[in-house]
């Protein structure tokens, strides 16, 4: 199996975990974007738009925390 030597995370964890995590976050980002579009198209009101933006900022925080957690766990997974 060919691994990407430029990315140390790929070497340690392999493709599947990272790939699945990326797809989950990508889908969540798309859903958030769709929510913003719907808020504008249907003029759902400022409260709904605010709710979407809060969800978006929470999602970005989840991105950062999960990446930090993975970076912290890498030394423990490097046994093999």
CSV table of N, CA and C in Angstrom, one decimal:
chain,number,residue,atom,x,y,z
A,1,UNK,N,0.8,-1.2,0.0
A,1,UNK,CA,0.0,0.0,0.0
A,1,UNK,C,0.9,1.2,0.0
A,2,UNK,N,0.6,2.2,-0.9
A,2,UNK,CA,1.4,3.4,-1.0
A,2,UNK,C,0.9,4.4,0.1
A,3,UNK,N,1.8,4.9,0.9
A,3,UNK,CA,1.4,5.9,1.9
A,3,UNK,C,2.0,7.3,1.5
A,4,UNK,N,1.4,8.3,1.9
A,4,UNK,CA,1.8,9.7,1.7
A,4,UNK,C,2.9,10.0,2.7
A,5,UNK,N,4.1,10.2,2.3
A,5,UNK,CA,5.2,10.4,3.2
A,5,UNK,C,5.3,11.9,3.7
A,6,UNK,N,4.5,12.7,3.0
A,6,UNK,CA,4.5,14.2,3.4
A,6,UNK,C,3.6,14.4,4.6
A,7,UNK,N,2.7,13.5,4.9
A,7,UNK,CA,1.8,13.6,6.0
A,7,UNK,C,2.1,12.6,7.1
A,8,UNK,N,2.6,13.0,8.2
A,8,UNK,CA,3.0,12.0,9.3
A,8,UNK,C,1.8,11.3,9.8
A,9,UNK,N,0.6,12.0,9.8
A,9,UNK,CA,-0.6,11.3,10.3
A,9,UNK,C,-1.0,10.1,9.5
A,10,UNK,N,-0.8,10.2,8.2
A,10,UNK,CA,-1.2,9.1,7.3
A,10,UNK,C,-0.3,7.9,7.6
A,11,UNK,N,1.0,8.1,7.9
A,11,UNK,CA,1.9,7.0,8.2
A,11,UNK,C,1.4,6.3,9.4
A,12,UNK,N,1.1,7.0,10.4
A,12,UNK,CA,0.7,6.4,11.7
A,12,UNK,C,-0.6,5.7,11.7
A,13,UNK,N,-1.7,6.4,11.3
A,13,UNK,CA,-3.0,5.9,11.5
A,13,UNK,C,-3.5,5.2,10.3
A,14,UNK,N,-2.8,5.3,9.1
A,14,UNK,CA,-3.4,4.7,7.9
A,14,UNK,C,-4.5,5.6,7.3
A,15,UNK,N,-5.1,5.1,6.2
A,15,UNK,CA,-6.0,5.9,5.5
A,15,UNK,C,-7.4,5.9,6.1
A,16,UNK,N,-7.9,4.8,6.6
A,16,UNK,CA,-9.3,4.6,6.8
A,16,UNK,C,-9.9,5.5,7.9
A,17,UNK,N,-9.2,5.7,9.0
A,17,UNK,CA,-9.7,6.5,10.1
A,17,UNK,C,-9.8,8.0,9.7
A,18,UNK,N,-8.7,8.5,9.1
A,18,UNK,CA,-8.6,9.8,8.7
A,18,UNK,C,-9.6,10.1,7.6
A,19,UNK,N,-9.7,9.2,6.7
A,19,UNK,CA,-10.6,9.4,5.5
A,19,UNK,C,-12.1,9.5,6.0
A,20,UNK,N,-12.5,8.6,6.9
A,20,UNK,CA,-13.8,8.6,7.4
A,20,UNK,C,-14.1,9.8,8.2
A,21,UNK,N,-13.2,10.3,9.0
A,21,UNK,CA,-13.3,11.5,9.8
A,21,UNK,C,-13.5,12.7,8.9
A,22,UNK,N,-12.7,12.7,7.9
A,22,UNK,CA,-12.7,13.8,6.9
A,22,UNK,C,-14.1,13.9,6.2
A,23,UNK,N,-14.6,12.7,5.8
A,23,UNK,CA,-15.9,12.7,5.2
A,23,UNK,C,-17.0,13.2,6.1
A,24,UNK,N,-17.0,12.7,7.4
A,24,UNK,CA,-18.0,13.2,8.4
A,24,UNK,C,-18.0,14.7,8.5
A,25,UNK,N,-16.8,15.3,8.7
A,25,UNK,CA,-16.7,16.7,8.8
A,25,UNK,C,-17.1,17.5,7.6
A,26,UNK,N,-16.7,16.9,6.4
A,26,UNK,CA,-17.0,17.5,5.1
A,26,UNK,C,-18.5,17.5,5.0
A,27,UNK,N,-19.2,16.4,5.3
A,27,UNK,CA,-20.7,16.4,5.2
A,27,UNK,C,-21.3,17.4,6.1
A,28,UNK,N,-20.8,17.5,7.4
A,28,UNK,CA,-21.3,18.4,8.3
A,28,UNK,C,-21.1,19.9,7.9
A,29,UNK,N,-20.0,20.2,7.2
A,29,UNK,CA,-19.8,21.5,6.7
A,29,UNK,C,-20.8,21.8,5.6
A,30,UNK,N,-21.0,20.8,4.7
A,30,UNK,CA,-22.0,21.0,3.6
A,30,UNK,C,-23.4,21.3,4.2
A,31,UNK,N,-23.8,20.5,5.2
A,31,UNK,CA,-25.1,20.7,5.8
A,31,UNK,C,-25.2,22.1,6.4
A,32,UNK,N,-24.1,22.5,7.0
A,32,UNK,CA,-24.1,23.9,7.6
A,32,UNK,C,-24.3,24.9,6.5
A,33,UNK,N,-23.6,24.8,5.4
A,33,UNK,CA,-23.7,25.7,4.3
A,33,UNK,C,-25.1,25.7,3.7
A,34,UNK,N,-25.7,24.5,3.6
A,34,UNK,CA,-27.1,24.4,3.1
A,34,UNK,C,-28.0,25.1,4.0
A,35,UNK,N,-27.8,25.0,5.3
A,35,UNK,CA,-28.6,25.7,6.3
A,35,UNK,C,-28.6,27.2,6.2
A,36,UNK,N,-27.4,27.7,5.9
A,36,UNK,CA,-27.2,29.1,5.7
A,36,UNK,C,-28.0,29.6,4.4
A,37,UNK,N,-27.8,28.8,3.3
A,37,UNK,CA,-28.5,29.1,2.1
A,37,UNK,C,-30.0,29.1,2.3
A,38,UNK,N,-30.5,28.1,3.0
A,38,UNK,CA,-32.0,28.0,3.3
A,38,UNK,C,-32.4,29.2,4.1
A,39,UNK,N,-31.6,29.6,5.0
A,39,UNK,CA,-32.0,30.8,5.9
A,39,UNK,C,-32.2,32.0,5.0
A,40,UNK,N,-31.3,32.2,4.0
A,40,UNK,CA,-31.4,33.4,3.1
A,40,UNK,C,-32.6,33.2,2.1
A,41,UNK,N,-32.7,32.0,1.5
A,41,UNK,CA,-33.7,31.8,0.5
A,41,UNK,C,-35.1,32.0,1.0
A,42,UNK,N,-35.4,31.3,2.1
A,42,UNK,CA,-36.7,31.3,2.7
A,42,UNK,C,-37.0,32.4,3.7
A,43,UNK,N,-35.9,33.3,3.9
A,43,UNK,CA,-36.0,34.4,4.8
A,43,UNK,C,-36.6,33.9,6.2
A,44,UNK,N,-35.9,32.9,6.7
A,44,UNK,CA,-36.4,32.2,7.9
A,44,UNK,C,-36.3,33.0,9.1
A,45,UNK,N,-35.6,34.1,9.0
A,45,UNK,CA,-35.5,35.0,10.2
A,45,UNK,C,-34.1,35.0,10.8
A,46,UNK,N,-33.8,36.0,11.6
A,46,UNK,CA,-32.5,36.2,12.1
A,46,UNK,C,-32.2,35.2,13.2
A,47,UNK,N,-33.2,34.7,13.9
A,47,UNK,CA,-33.0,33.7,15.0
A,47,UNK,C,-32.4,32.4,14.4
A,48,UNK,N,-33.0,32.0,13.2
A,48,UNK,CA,-32.6,30.7,12.6
A,48,UNK,C,-31.2,30.9,12.1
A,49,UNK,N,-30.9,32.0,11.5
A,49,UNK,CA,-29.6,32.3,10.9
A,49,UNK,C,-28.5,32.3,12.1
A,50,UNK,N,-28.9,32.9,13.2
A,50,UNK,CA,-28.0,32.9,14.3
A,50,UNK,C,-27.7,31.5,14.8
A,51,UNK,N,-28.8,30.7,14.9
A,51,UNK,CA,-28.7,29.3,15.3
A,51,UNK,C,-27.7,28.5,14.4
A,52,UNK,N,-27.8,28.7,13.0
A,52,UNK,CA,-26.9,28.1,12.1
A,52,UNK,C,-25.5,28.5,12.3
A,53,UNK,N,-25.3,29.8,12.5
A,53,UNK,CA,-23.9,30.3,12.8
A,53,UNK,C,-23.3,29.8,14.0
A,54,UNK,N,-24.1,29.6,15.1
A,54,UNK,CA,-23.6,29.0,16.3
A,54,UNK,C,-23.2,27.6,16.1
A,55,UNK,N,-24.1,26.9,15.3
A,55,UNK,CA,-23.7,25.5,14.9
A,55,UNK,C,-22.4,25.4,14.1
A,56,UNK,N,-22.2,26.4,13.3
A,56,UNK,CA,-21.1,26.4,12.4
A,56,UNK,C,-19.8,26.6,13.3
A,57,UNK,N,-19.9,27.6,14.2
A,57,UNK,CA,-18.7,27.9,15.1
A,57,UNK,C,-18.4,26.7,16.0
A,58,UNK,N,-19.5,26.0,16.4
A,58,UNK,CA,-19.3,24.8,17.3
A,58,UNK,C,-18.6,23.7,16.4
A,59,UNK,N,-19.0,23.6,15.2
A,59,UNK,CA,-18.4,22.6,14.3
A,59,UNK,C,-16.9,22.9,14.1
A,60,UNK,N,-16.6,24.1,13.9
A,60,UNK,CA,-15.2,24.5,13.7
A,60,UNK,C,-14.4,24.2,14.9
A,61,UNK,N,-14.9,24.4,16.1
A,61,UNK,CA,-14.3,24.1,17.4
A,61,UNK,C,-14.0,22.6,17.5
A,62,UNK,N,-15.0,21.8,17.0
A,62,UNK,CA,-14.9,20.4,17.0
A,62,UNK,C,-13.8,19.9,16.1
A,63,UNK,N,-13.6,20.6,14.9
A,63,UNK,CA,-12.5,20.3,14.0
A,63,UNK,C,-11.2,20.5,14.8
A,64,UNK,N,-11.0,21.6,15.5
A,64,UNK,CA,-9.8,21.9,16.1
A,64,UNK,C,-9.5,20.9,17.3
A,65,UNK,N,-10.5,20.6,18.1
A,65,UNK,CA,-10.3,19.7,19.2
A,65,UNK,C,-10.0,18.3,18.7
A,66,UNK,N,-10.7,17.8,17.7
A,66,UNK,CA,-10.4,16.5,17.2
A,66,UNK,C,-9.0,16.4,16.7
A,67,UNK,N,-8.5,17.4,15.9
A,67,UNK,CA,-7.2,17.4,15.4
A,67,UNK,C,-6.2,17.4,16.5
A,68,UNK,N,-6.4,18.3,17.5
A,68,UNK,CA,-5.5,18.3,18.7
A,68,UNK,C,-5.4,17.0,19.4
A,69,UNK,N,-6.6,16.3,19.5
A,69,UNK,CA,-6.7,15.0,20.2
A,69,UNK,C,-5.9,14.0,19.4
A,70,UNK,N,-6.1,14.0,18.1
A,70,UNK,CA,-5.3,13.0,17.3
A,70,UNK,C,-3.8,13.2,17.3
A,71,UNK,N,-3.4,14.5,17.3
A,71,UNK,CA,-2.0,14.8,17.4
A,71,UNK,C,-1.4,14.4,18.8
A,72,UNK,N,-2.2,14.4,19.8
A,72,UNK,CA,-1.8,14.0,21.1
A,72,UNK,C,-1.7,12.5,21.2
A,73,UNK,N,-2.6,11.8,20.5
A,73,UNK,CA,-2.6,10.3,20.6
A,73,UNK,C,-1.6,9.7,19.7
A,74,UNK,N,-1.0,10.4,18.7
A,74,UNK,CA,-0.1,9.8,17.8
A,74,UNK,C,1.1,9.0,18.4
A,75,UNK,N,1.8,9.6,19.4
A,75,UNK,CA,2.9,8.9,20.0
A,75,UNK,C,2.5,7.5,20.6
A,76,UNK,N,1.3,7.4,21.1
A,76,UNK,CA,0.8,6.2,21.7
A,76,UNK,C,0.5,5.1,20.7
A,77,UNK,N,0.2,5.5,19.5
A,77,UNK,CA,-0.2,4.6,18.4
A,77,UNK,C,1.0,4.1,17.6
A,78,UNK,N,2.2,4.6,17.9
A,78,UNK,CA,3.4,4.4,17.1
A,78,UNK,C,4.2,3.2,17.5
A,79,UNK,N,3.5,2.2,18.1
A,79,UNK,CA,4.2,1.0,18.7
A,79,UNK,C,4.6,0.1,17.5
A,80,UNK,N,3.8,-0.1,16.5
A,80,UNK,CA,4.1,-1.0,15.4
A,80,UNK,C,4.9,-0.1,14.4
